[in-house]
Amino acid sequence: MKLKKCVIGAAVAGLLAGGVSAAAFARDNIQIAGSSTVLPFASIVAEEFGNALAQFKTPVVASGGSSGGLRQFCQGVGANTIDIANSSRPIKSAEVESCAAAGVKSIHEIKVGYDGIVFASRADKGSFALTPKHVFAAAAAEVPQNGKMVKNPYTRWTQIDASLPDQEIMLVIPGSNHGTREVFEEKVTHVGCDAFPEIKALEGDAKKAACNNLRQDGRVIDIAGDYTETLGRLDAQADAVGVFGLSFYDQNRDRLKVATVGGVVPSLQTVASGEYPVSRPLYFYVKGEHIGVIPGINEYVEFFLSEAVSGSGSPLEAAGLIPLPDSERAQVLADFAARKVAK
Amino acid sequence: MNHEARAPQGALEIRKQLIESSLQGRHRAERVFRAIGLAAVIMGLGFVALLFTTILSKGLPAFWQATLTTEVYFDPAVIKVDARPTPSVGESPQQFRDRDVVWLNRLGMVNWNRIVEDTLIAHLPEAAEKRPLVRTLLTSGERFKLRDMVAADPGLIGQRVQVALLADANVDVWLKGNIDRSLADSQQQLKPEVRAWADELKARGVIRNSFSTSFFVNPDSRSSLASAGLGGAFIGTLYMMGIVIFLSVPIGVMSALYLEEFAPRNRFTDLIEVNINNLAAVPSIIFGLLGAAVFINWLHMPLSAPLVGGLVLSLMTLPTVIIATRSALQAIPASIRQAALGIGASKMQTIFHHVLPLAMPGILTGAIIGVAQAIGETAPLLLIGMSAFVATLPGTPLDQSAALPVQIYLWQGNELRNFFEARTSAAIIVLLALMLSLNACAIWLRKKFEKRW
């Protein structure tokens, strides 16, 4: 009996020790994490990559948001850190510094295309023709009236502009963990804020506060989760207007009606031409230290940027990515080949 | 009624009235209590019934999928590849593998879309003009299925083979009526021609709604949504379940045995006992944070691996197993121990020959319920990177993988709501079925081995 117990004890101890000693796990597929906007595109490329090239395993793509992905990316060098971070915004200099502190010194920026951000309401509700000014007036904590800043008095869209549908104001926007939120602020609320001469006249912090403070009375709802959650809000609150990615709207056109911004209908063409104002470039960042260590990184980047994968008429375009112009794509590829480092 | 006759009439009357008036009140209180209790039970059952009917009514249809059964001609004019390399004399395995990879990549370069288009045009001659459009009837991953068939058996080139191919996710949605068919063209996902072709093929019986095995065996997919399956997540969950059983049951039972039967009763063991009880109440996400810090950052174990998931879930299940085992041991009457000791058995023999076998049903029930609880956990897995999109089936517990609850979470967030709402519910059904069968197993074991004293 004693012997038996000893054997079991030794087996358990051996197992734990095995776990510890296997500290240097090798990895033979690419590990990617980051922006949930880039995730569907990166997943499609990963799958096609694994299918097209028999010598490489299919990369694994995790979500976590642009900031979350870059934080993981900057944890250091080694098989238990990710190789590529997807991001819906350019890397910040603070992030480059924290990366360098952890030993990640050669970060290669790859721009993959553009993404449009749209306002959409329920298909059975009124059509919106919005301008950034309208959105700011609906979302700001304080708006100028008769030369003074007053607490936002608007409760219905018609009070802002008679051309808008007679619906309660209810805006469902991405939470601050999303890269989309920055684009929403930069391309919509800040532009809308400048449209008021009273605010434009303000200086420094006062202006910043006037432009950045959103109303807290429950009419602007932050969504920390994904667009499905925003869609769920629209199901529950029929009057709400939500912020979505163009591709999400496109795949749920039966339930959603898209709003024009500045009179332009968002579409692949209007975003690509720059006519539709609310768009942003999408990126991924490659850890230079892992090229040649984890097999396939070089090939993955080239595969991603090939015309058949992310050019016009490609599966990524069908999934809603707005492709880079050919010349720009060639430039990105050339920069990567020259191992240009992001700063 | 002698009773009444003997007692003074007035006092008896008063007492009777007193009793009757309070009796009514007490009976009413009991009736109300019973009604509330019954209402609570009915309400609970009602919610469960509601949950099950919504999930089943949404999810069950997803087990059947629009499938196109057709003859495929592996046209040698399109598939122009040499014979697959065979190992030659004096060649190292690595060299052979390299040659094989070159061949496989060349096979992958074949215009498989053309084979798919030709197959469909054989049914729809009028579609010959619109090749890129007719292709969208089938989900894009089916071209790899054809490629893999040829890779497995190059002799297929030049032959006609009957193959079942999955229709595109949007075609499935259209044929099942999961999108409002009366909506305008601008709100439909499919072009009018494709919808007409789909309806025609369905009417002719070429496209049928057949039971989808791919749902159970395929890994997740994003480039070919209709082929997305639960296979990878299911294997991942099985690996984790195996690790949890392998680690937490022996360690848990051993610790409980020691604490209950051998350990001296003092402050220290009291402290341990309190801590085990506290540990059982710790929210699972904390174990996830612990796992990320210890296993991944410190021990450098791989991200998204079922091994790490299994270790984290084992830690989470351990207190449950210990507590269940201890209470099962406590339930064994002292007479059993005394009798064994009385006829000269050692303490060890008493425990292993008499106490442990009798406590087994209780221990197993506790362990199985602990495991069932563990495989339904999502939060700790998200923190160790198991929410990643993995497009391959995991071969070992060290490979990246998804898990059933995480797969549900991922599908719930997929953009193509019309298709994935049903898939999500179907995945929930599979997870529930797994948990219910585990629980049924626990009940069966208890009933079979239960002893009454």
Short mmCIF file of N, CA and C in Angstrom, two decimals, chain B residues 144-298:
data_model
loop_
_atom_site.label_atom_id
_atom_site.label_comp_id
_atom_site.label_asym_id
_atom_site.label_seq_id
_atom_site.Cartn_x
_atom_site.Cartn_y
_atom_site.Cartn_z
N PHE B 144 -11.40 23.59 -51.03
CA PHE B 144 -10.32 22.86 -50.36
C PHE B 144 -10.71 21.41 -50.09
N LYS B 145 -12.01 21.20 -49.94
CA LYS B 145 -12.48 19.83 -49.74
C LYS B 145 -12.16 19.01 -51.00
N LEU B 146 -12.44 19.61 -52.17
CA LEU B 146 -12.15 18.91 -53.43
C LEU B 146 -10.64 18.68 -53.56
N ARG B 147 -9.85 19.73 -53.18
CA ARG B 147 -8.40 19.60 -53.26
C ARG B 147 -7.91 18.45 -52.37
N ASP B 148 -8.46 18.41 -51.13
CA ASP B 148 -8.02 17.37 -50.20
C ASP B 148 -8.40 15.98 -50.69
N MET B 149 -9.55 15.90 -51.39
CA MET B 149 -9.93 14.60 -51.94
C MET B 149 -8.90 14.13 -52.95
N VAL B 150 -8.44 15.07 -53.80
CA VAL B 150 -7.45 14.70 -54.81
C VAL B 150 -6.10 14.40 -54.15
N ALA B 151 -5.75 15.19 -53.12
CA ALA B 151 -4.47 14.96 -52.45
C ALA B 151 -4.46 13.56 -51.82
N ALA B 152 -5.61 13.15 -51.29
CA ALA B 152 -5.68 11.84 -50.65
C ALA B 152 -5.69 10.73 -51.70
N ASP B 153 -6.28 11.01 -52.86
CA ASP B 153 -6.37 9.98 -53.90
C ASP B 153 -6.23 10.63 -55.27
N PRO B 154 -4.98 10.80 -55.74
CA PRO B 154 -4.76 11.47 -57.04
C PRO B 154 -5.43 10.73 -58.20
N GLY B 155 -5.82 9.49 -57.96
CA GLY B 155 -6.49 8.72 -59.01
C GLY B 155 -7.84 9.30 -59.39
N LEU B 156 -8.37 10.23 -58.58
CA LEU B 156 -9.68 10.81 -58.85
C LEU B 156 -9.67 11.71 -60.08
N ILE B 157 -8.46 12.20 -60.45
CA ILE B 157 -8.38 13.13 -61.58
C ILE B 157 -8.90 12.43 -62.83
N GLY B 158 -9.85 13.09 -63.53
CA GLY B 158 -10.43 12.50 -64.72
C GLY B 158 -11.68 11.69 -64.43
N GLN B 159 -12.04 11.61 -63.15
CA GLN B 159 -13.23 10.83 -62.82
C GLN B 159 -14.39 11.71 -62.41
N ARG B 160 -15.57 11.11 -62.42
CA ARG B 160 -16.76 11.80 -61.92
C ARG B 160 -17.15 11.16 -60.60
N VAL B 161 -17.27 11.99 -59.57
CA VAL B 161 -17.53 11.46 -58.23
C VAL B 161 -18.74 12.18 -57.64
N GLN B 162 -19.54 11.43 -56.92
CA GLN B 162 -20.69 12.02 -56.22
C GLN B 162 -20.18 12.63 -54.91
N VAL B 163 -20.41 13.94 -54.73
CA VAL B 163 -19.90 14.62 -53.54
C VAL B 163 -21.02 15.47 -52.94
N ALA B 164 -21.04 15.54 -51.61
CA ALA B 164 -21.97 16.44 -50.93
C ALA B 164 -21.21 17.70 -50.55
N LEU B 165 -21.65 18.84 -51.05
CA LEU B 165 -20.96 20.10 -50.80
C LEU B 165 -21.89 21.06 -50.06
N LEU B 166 -21.32 21.78 -49.09
CA LEU B 166 -22.13 22.70 -48.29
C LEU B 166 -22.44 23.96 -49.08
N ALA B 167 -23.69 24.40 -48.98
CA ALA B 167 -24.07 25.66 -49.61
C ALA B 167 -23.53 26.82 -48.78
N ASP B 168 -23.46 27.98 -49.40
CA ASP B 168 -22.98 29.17 -48.70
C ASP B 168 -23.91 29.49 -47.52
N ALA B 169 -23.33 30.15 -46.51
CA ALA B 169 -24.11 30.48 -45.31
C ALA B 169 -25.34 31.31 -45.66
N ASN B 170 -25.17 32.26 -46.58
CA ASN B 170 -26.31 33.10 -46.93
C ASN B 170 -27.37 32.35 -47.72
N VAL B 171 -26.93 31.34 -48.49
CA VAL B 171 -27.90 30.51 -49.20
C VAL B 171 -28.71 29.71 -48.19
N ASP B 172 -28.02 29.19 -47.18
CA ASP B 172 -28.69 28.44 -46.11
C ASP B 172 -29.71 29.34 -45.42
N VAL B 173 -29.30 30.56 -45.11
CA VAL B 173 -30.19 31.52 -44.45
C VAL B 173 -31.42 31.79 -45.33
N TRP B 174 -31.18 31.95 -46.62
CA TRP B 174 -32.27 32.26 -47.56
C TRP B 174 -33.24 31.08 -47.67
N LEU B 175 -32.68 29.87 -47.82
CA LEU B 175 -33.55 28.71 -48.01
C LEU B 175 -34.33 28.37 -46.74
N LYS B 176 -33.72 28.64 -45.59
CA LYS B 176 -34.42 28.33 -44.34
C LYS B 176 -35.40 29.43 -43.98
N GLY B 177 -35.35 30.54 -44.69
CA GLY B 177 -36.24 31.65 -44.36
C GLY B 177 -35.81 32.41 -43.12
N ASN B 178 -34.51 32.34 -42.77
CA ASN B 178 -34.04 33.09 -41.62
C ASN B 178 -33.85 34.57 -41.93
N ILE B 179 -33.98 34.93 -43.20
CA ILE B 179 -34.01 36.34 -43.56
C ILE B 179 -35.39 36.54 -44.19
N ASP B 180 -35.95 37.74 -43.99
CA ASP B 180 -37.27 38.02 -44.52
C ASP B 180 -37.19 37.98 -46.05
N ARG B 181 -37.89 37.00 -46.67
CA ARG B 181 -37.75 36.82 -48.12
C ARG B 181 -38.41 37.93 -48.91
N SER B 182 -39.25 38.73 -48.24
CA SER B 182 -39.95 39.78 -48.98
C SER B 182 -39.17 41.09 -49.01
N LEU B 183 -38.00 41.12 -48.37
CA LEU B 183 -37.22 42.37 -48.33
C LEU B 183 -36.74 42.76 -49.73
N ALA B 184 -36.48 44.06 -49.87
CA ALA B 184 -36.00 44.56 -51.16
C ALA B 184 -34.60 44.03 -51.45
N ASP B 185 -34.21 44.05 -52.73
CA ASP B 185 -32.89 43.57 -53.14
C ASP B 185 -31.77 44.23 -52.36
N SER B 186 -31.93 45.53 -52.07
CA SER B 186 -30.84 46.26 -51.42
C SER B 186 -30.61 45.75 -50.00
N GLN B 187 -31.63 45.11 -49.43
CA GLN B 187 -31.47 44.62 -48.05
C GLN B 187 -31.12 43.14 -48.00
N GLN B 188 -31.08 42.49 -49.16
CA GLN B 188 -30.75 41.07 -49.19
C GLN B 188 -29.25 40.89 -49.31
N GLN B 189 -28.74 39.79 -48.77
CA GLN B 189 -27.32 39.51 -48.89
C GLN B 189 -26.98 38.93 -50.25
N LEU B 190 -27.93 38.18 -50.82
CA LEU B 190 -27.64 37.49 -52.08
C LEU B 190 -28.22 38.27 -53.25
N LYS B 191 -27.55 38.15 -54.37
CA LYS B 191 -28.05 38.77 -55.61
C LYS B 191 -29.32 38.04 -56.04
N PRO B 192 -30.24 38.73 -56.74
CA PRO B 192 -31.49 38.09 -57.16
C PRO B 192 -31.27 36.80 -57.93
N GLU B 193 -30.25 36.78 -58.84
CA GLU B 193 -30.01 35.56 -59.63
C GLU B 193 -29.66 34.39 -58.71
N VAL B 194 -28.79 34.67 -57.72
CA VAL B 194 -28.33 33.60 -56.85
C VAL B 194 -29.52 33.05 -56.05
N ARG B 195 -30.41 33.95 -55.63
CA ARG B 195 -31.59 33.50 -54.87
C ARG B 195 -32.46 32.61 -55.76
N ALA B 196 -32.61 33.03 -57.02
CA ALA B 196 -33.45 32.24 -57.93
C ALA B 196 -32.81 30.87 -58.17
N TRP B 197 -31.48 30.84 -58.38
CA TRP B 197 -30.79 29.55 -58.59
C TRP B 197 -30.96 28.66 -57.36
N ALA B 198 -30.79 29.26 -56.18
CA ALA B 198 -30.89 28.46 -54.96
C ALA B 198 -32.28 27.84 -54.86
N ASP B 199 -33.30 28.66 -55.13
CA ASP B 199 -34.67 28.13 -55.06
C ASP B 199 -34.89 27.02 -56.08
N GLU B 200 -34.31 27.22 -57.28
CA GLU B 200 -34.51 26.23 -58.33
C GLU B 200 -33.84 24.90 -57.97
N LEU B 201 -32.59 25.00 -57.49
CA LEU B 201 -31.88 23.77 -57.13
C LEU B 201 -32.57 23.07 -55.97
N LYS B 202 -33.13 23.86 -55.06
CA LYS B 202 -33.85 23.28 -53.93
C LYS B 202 -35.10 22.56 -54.44
N ALA B 203 -35.81 23.21 -55.38
CA ALA B 203 -37.03 22.61 -55.91
C ALA B 203 -36.71 21.31 -56.65
N ARG B 204 -35.55 21.29 -57.33
CA ARG B 204 -35.17 20.08 -58.08
C ARG B 204 -34.58 19.01 -57.17
N GLY B 205 -34.37 19.36 -55.91
CA GLY B 205 -33.83 18.37 -54.97
C GLY B 205 -32.32 18.24 -55.02
N VAL B 206 -31.64 19.13 -55.75
CA VAL B 206 -30.18 19.07 -55.78
C VAL B 206 -29.63 19.59 -54.46
N ILE B 207 -30.25 20.71 -53.99
CA ILE B 207 -29.90 21.20 -52.67
C ILE B 207 -30.91 20.63 -51.70
N ARG B 208 -30.42 19.97 -50.69
CA ARG B 208 -31.31 19.42 -49.66
C ARG B 208 -30.85 19.90 -48.30
N ASN B 209 -31.79 19.90 -47.38
CA ASN B 209 -31.45 20.29 -46.03
C ASN B 209 -31.05 19.01 -45.30
N SER B 210 -29.75 18.69 -45.32
CA SER B 210 -29.39 17.40 -44.74
C SER B 210 -28.60 17.57 -43.46
N PHE B 211 -28.59 16.52 -42.67
CA PHE B 211 -27.94 16.56 -41.37
C PHE B 211 -26.47 16.90 -41.55
N SER B 212 -26.02 17.86 -40.76
CA SER B 212 -24.69 18.40 -40.99
C SER B 212 -23.68 17.74 -40.07
N THR B 213 -22.89 16.81 -40.62
CA THR B 213 -21.84 16.22 -39.79
C THR B 213 -20.69 17.21 -39.65
N SER B 214 -20.54 18.10 -40.65
CA SER B 214 -19.44 19.06 -40.58
C SER B 214 -19.56 19.95 -39.36
N PHE B 215 -20.80 20.16 -38.91
CA PHE B 215 -21.00 20.97 -37.71
C PHE B 215 -20.29 20.35 -36.51
N PHE B 216 -20.23 19.04 -36.48
CA PHE B 216 -19.63 18.37 -35.32
C PHE B 216 -18.14 18.10 -35.50
N VAL B 217 -17.68 17.97 -36.74
CA VAL B 217 -16.28 17.57 -36.92
C VAL B 217 -15.36 18.69 -37.39
N ASN B 218 -15.90 19.73 -38.02
CA ASN B 218 -15.03 20.79 -38.54
C ASN B 218 -14.55 21.71 -37.44
N PRO B 219 -13.37 22.31 -37.63
CA PRO B 219 -12.98 23.40 -36.72
C PRO B 219 -13.73 24.68 -37.12
N ASP B 220 -13.54 25.73 -36.36
CA ASP B 220 -14.19 27.00 -36.65
C ASP B 220 -13.66 27.54 -37.98
N SER B 221 -14.48 28.35 -38.63
CA SER B 221 -14.02 28.95 -39.88
C SER B 221 -14.60 30.35 -40.00
N ARG B 222 -13.82 31.24 -40.61
CA ARG B 222 -14.34 32.58 -40.85
C ARG B 222 -14.32 32.92 -42.33
N SER B 223 -13.50 32.21 -43.10
CA SER B 223 -13.48 32.53 -44.51
C SER B 223 -14.55 31.73 -45.24
N SER B 224 -15.02 30.68 -44.61
CA SER B 224 -16.06 29.85 -45.23
C SER B 224 -17.06 29.55 -44.13
N LEU B 225 -17.96 30.51 -43.90
CA LEU B 225 -18.78 30.47 -42.68
C LEU B 225 -19.63 29.22 -42.56
N ALA B 226 -20.11 28.70 -43.71
CA ALA B 226 -21.00 27.56 -43.62
C ALA B 226 -20.27 26.31 -43.13
N SER B 227 -18.94 26.27 -43.28
CA SER B 227 -18.23 25.08 -42.81
C SER B 227 -17.76 25.22 -41.37
N ALA B 228 -18.07 26.34 -40.71
CA ALA B 228 -17.66 26.49 -39.31
C ALA B 228 -18.32 25.41 -38.47
N GLY B 229 -17.50 24.72 -37.68
CA GLY B 229 -18.03 23.63 -36.87
C GLY B 229 -17.49 23.69 -35.46
N LEU B 230 -17.96 22.75 -34.66
CA LEU B 230 -17.62 22.72 -33.25
C LEU B 230 -16.47 21.78 -32.94
N GLY B 231 -15.98 21.05 -33.98
CA GLY B 231 -15.02 19.98 -33.74
C GLY B 231 -13.84 20.39 -32.89
N GLY B 232 -13.19 21.51 -33.28
CA GLY B 232 -11.99 21.95 -32.56
C GLY B 232 -12.31 22.25 -31.11
N ALA B 233 -13.41 22.97 -30.91
CA ALA B 233 -13.78 23.35 -29.54
C ALA B 233 -14.12 22.11 -28.72
N PHE B 234 -14.75 21.13 -29.36
CA PHE B 234 -15.14 19.93 -28.63
C PHE B 234 -13.90 19.15 -28.19
N ILE B 235 -12.93 19.02 -29.10
CA ILE B 235 -11.70 18.31 -28.74
C ILE B 235 -10.98 19.06 -27.63
N GLY B 236 -10.93 20.41 -27.75
CA GLY B 236 -10.29 21.21 -26.72
C GLY B 236 -10.93 20.98 -25.36
N THR B 237 -12.25 20.96 -25.34
CA THR B 237 -12.96 20.73 -24.08
C THR B 237 -12.68 19.33 -23.53
N LEU B 238 -12.63 18.34 -24.45
CA LEU B 238 -12.31 16.97 -24.00
C LEU B 238 -10.93 16.89 -23.37
N TYR B 239 -9.94 17.55 -24.02
CA TYR B 239 -8.59 17.57 -23.45
C TYR B 239 -8.62 18.16 -22.05
N MET B 240 -9.32 19.29 -21.93
CA MET B 240 -9.33 19.97 -20.63
C MET B 240 -10.02 19.10 -19.59
N MET B 241 -11.10 18.43 -20.02
CA MET B 241 -11.82 17.57 -19.10
C MET B 241 -10.91 16.46 -18.62
N GLY B 242 -10.15 15.87 -19.57
CA GLY B 242 -9.22 14.81 -19.21
C GLY B 242 -8.20 15.29 -18.19
N ILE B 243 -7.65 16.50 -18.44
CA ILE B 243 -6.63 17.01 -17.53
C ILE B 243 -7.24 17.28 -16.15
N VAL B 244 -8.44 17.83 -16.14
CA VAL B 244 -9.09 18.13 -14.85
C VAL B 244 -9.31 16.83 -14.07
N ILE B 245 -9.81 15.80 -14.77
CA ILE B 245 -10.06 14.54 -14.07
C ILE B 245 -8.75 13.95 -13.57
N PHE B 246 -7.74 13.99 -14.45
CA PHE B 246 -6.46 13.36 -14.14
C PHE B 246 -5.76 14.06 -12.98
N LEU B 247 -5.91 15.39 -12.90
CA LEU B 247 -5.21 16.12 -11.84
C LEU B 247 -6.05 16.32 -10.59
N SER B 248 -7.27 16.84 -10.76
CA SER B 248 -7.97 17.28 -9.56
C SER B 248 -8.56 16.12 -8.78
N VAL B 249 -8.93 15.02 -9.44
CA VAL B 249 -9.53 13.92 -8.69
C VAL B 249 -8.50 13.23 -7.78
N PRO B 250 -7.36 12.76 -8.31
CA PRO B 250 -6.41 12.12 -7.37
C PRO B 250 -5.91 13.07 -6.28
N ILE B 251 -5.53 14.29 -6.68
CA ILE B 251 -4.98 15.22 -5.68
C ILE B 251 -6.06 15.56 -4.66
N GLY B 252 -7.27 15.81 -5.14
CA GLY B 252 -8.36 16.19 -4.24
C GLY B 252 -8.70 15.08 -3.28
N VAL B 253 -8.82 13.84 -3.81
CA VAL B 253 -9.20 12.73 -2.95
C VAL B 253 -8.11 12.45 -1.92
N MET B 254 -6.85 12.51 -2.36
CA MET B 254 -5.75 12.28 -1.44
C MET B 254 -5.72 13.33 -0.32
N SER B 255 -5.88 14.60 -0.70
CA SER B 255 -5.85 15.63 0.34
C SER B 255 -6.98 15.44 1.32
N ALA B 256 -8.17 15.11 0.77
CA ALA B 256 -9.32 14.95 1.66
C ALA B 256 -9.10 13.78 2.60
N LEU B 257 -8.56 12.67 2.06
CA LEU B 257 -8.29 11.49 2.89
C LEU B 257 -7.33 11.86 4.02
N TYR B 258 -6.28 12.57 3.66
CA TYR B 258 -5.29 12.92 4.68
C TYR B 258 -5.92 13.82 5.75
N LEU B 259 -6.61 14.85 5.27
CA LEU B 259 -7.19 15.81 6.22
C LEU B 259 -8.22 15.14 7.12
N GLU B 260 -8.99 14.24 6.55
CA GLU B 260 -10.11 13.67 7.29
C GLU B 260 -9.65 12.54 8.22
N GLU B 261 -8.71 11.72 7.73
CA GLU B 261 -8.42 10.49 8.46
C GLU B 261 -7.09 10.53 9.23
N PHE B 262 -6.11 11.26 8.71
CA PHE B 262 -4.79 11.18 9.32
C PHE B 262 -4.38 12.44 10.07
N ALA B 263 -4.76 13.58 9.52
CA ALA B 263 -4.21 14.83 10.05
C ALA B 263 -4.65 15.04 11.49
N PRO B 264 -3.75 15.54 12.31
CA PRO B 264 -4.15 15.87 13.68
C PRO B 264 -5.07 17.07 13.67
N ARG B 265 -5.97 17.15 14.64
CA ARG B 265 -6.86 18.33 14.69
C ARG B 265 -6.13 19.41 15.46
N ASN B 266 -5.68 20.42 14.76
CA ASN B 266 -5.11 21.55 15.48
C ASN B 266 -5.40 22.83 14.71
N ARG B 267 -4.86 23.92 15.17
CA ARG B 267 -5.13 25.21 14.54
C ARG B 267 -4.76 25.21 13.07
N PHE B 268 -3.63 24.56 12.79
CA PHE B 268 -3.11 24.58 11.43
C PHE B 268 -4.08 23.88 10.46
N THR B 269 -4.56 22.68 10.87
CA THR B 269 -5.48 21.99 9.96
C THR B 269 -6.82 22.72 9.88
N ASP B 270 -7.20 23.37 10.99
CA ASP B 270 -8.41 24.19 10.93
C ASP B 270 -8.26 25.30 9.90
N LEU B 271 -7.08 25.91 9.92
CA LEU B 271 -6.79 27.00 8.98
C LEU B 271 -6.89 26.49 7.55
N ILE B 272 -6.31 25.30 7.32
CA ILE B 272 -6.36 24.72 5.98
C ILE B 272 -7.81 24.49 5.57
N GLU B 273 -8.60 23.97 6.51
CA GLU B 273 -9.99 23.67 6.19
C GLU B 273 -10.75 24.94 5.81
N VAL B 274 -10.56 25.99 6.61
CA VAL B 274 -11.23 27.26 6.32
C VAL B 274 -10.82 27.76 4.95
N ASN B 275 -9.52 27.62 4.65
CA ASN B 275 -9.04 28.13 3.37
C ASN B 275 -9.58 27.34 2.19
N ILE B 276 -9.73 26.04 2.37
CA ILE B 276 -10.29 25.24 1.27
C ILE B 276 -11.72 25.68 1.00
N ASN B 277 -12.48 25.90 2.08
CA ASN B 277 -13.86 26.35 1.90
C ASN B 277 -13.90 27.71 1.23
N ASN B 278 -12.98 28.59 1.61
CA ASN B 278 -12.94 29.91 0.97
C ASN B 278 -12.57 29.80 -0.50
N LEU B 279 -11.61 28.91 -0.78
CA LEU B 279 -11.14 28.73 -2.14
C LEU B 279 -12.28 28.29 -3.06
N ALA B 280 -13.17 27.46 -2.53
CA ALA B 280 -14.29 26.97 -3.33
C ALA B 280 -15.21 28.12 -3.71
N ALA B 281 -15.16 29.21 -2.95
CA ALA B 281 -16.07 30.32 -3.22
C ALA B 281 -15.41 31.42 -4.04
N VAL B 282 -14.12 31.23 -4.40
CA VAL B 282 -13.43 32.27 -5.17
C VAL B 282 -13.99 32.31 -6.59
N PRO B 283 -14.31 33.49 -7.11
CA PRO B 283 -14.83 33.58 -8.48
C PRO B 283 -13.83 33.03 -9.48
N SER B 284 -14.36 32.38 -10.54
CA SER B 284 -13.49 31.66 -11.45
C SER B 284 -12.53 32.57 -12.19
N ILE B 285 -12.91 33.82 -12.39
CA ILE B 285 -12.03 34.71 -13.18
C ILE B 285 -10.70 34.92 -12.47
N ILE B 286 -10.72 34.83 -11.12
CA ILE B 286 -9.49 35.00 -10.35
C ILE B 286 -8.53 33.87 -10.68
N PHE B 287 -9.09 32.66 -10.85
CA PHE B 287 -8.23 31.55 -11.23
C PHE B 287 -7.63 31.79 -12.61
N GLY B 288 -8.40 32.45 -13.48
CA GLY B 288 -7.89 32.78 -14.81
C GLY B 288 -6.71 33.72 -14.72
N LEU B 289 -6.84 34.75 -13.87
CA LEU B 289 -5.74 35.70 -13.69
C LEU B 289 -4.51 35.00 -13.14
N LEU B 290 -4.75 34.13 -12.16
CA LEU B 290 -3.66 33.36 -11.56
C LEU B 290 -2.98 32.52 -12.63
N GLY B 291 -3.81 31.85 -13.45
CA GLY B 291 -3.27 30.98 -14.50
C GLY B 291 -2.42 31.77 -15.47
N ALA B 292 -2.92 32.95 -15.88
CA ALA B 292 -2.17 33.77 -16.83
C ALA B 292 -0.84 34.18 -16.22
N ALA B 293 -0.85 34.54 -14.94
CA ALA B 293 0.38 35.02 -14.30
C ALA B 293 1.37 33.87 -14.09
N VAL B 294 0.87 32.74 -13.59
CA VAL B 294 1.79 31.66 -13.22
C VAL B 294 2.17 30.80 -14.43
N PHE B 295 1.18 30.26 -15.11
CA PHE B 295 1.49 29.28 -16.16
C PHE B 295 2.07 29.94 -17.41
N ILE B 296 1.54 31.10 -17.77
CA ILE B 296 1.97 31.69 -19.04
C ILE B 296 3.14 32.63 -18.84
N ASN B 297 3.02 33.58 -17.91
CA ASN B 297 4.11 34.56 -17.79
C ASN B 297 5.32 34.00 -17.05
N TRP B 298 5.08 33.12 -16.09
CA TRP B 298 6.20 32.64 -15.29
C TRP B 298 6.75 31.33 -15.84
#
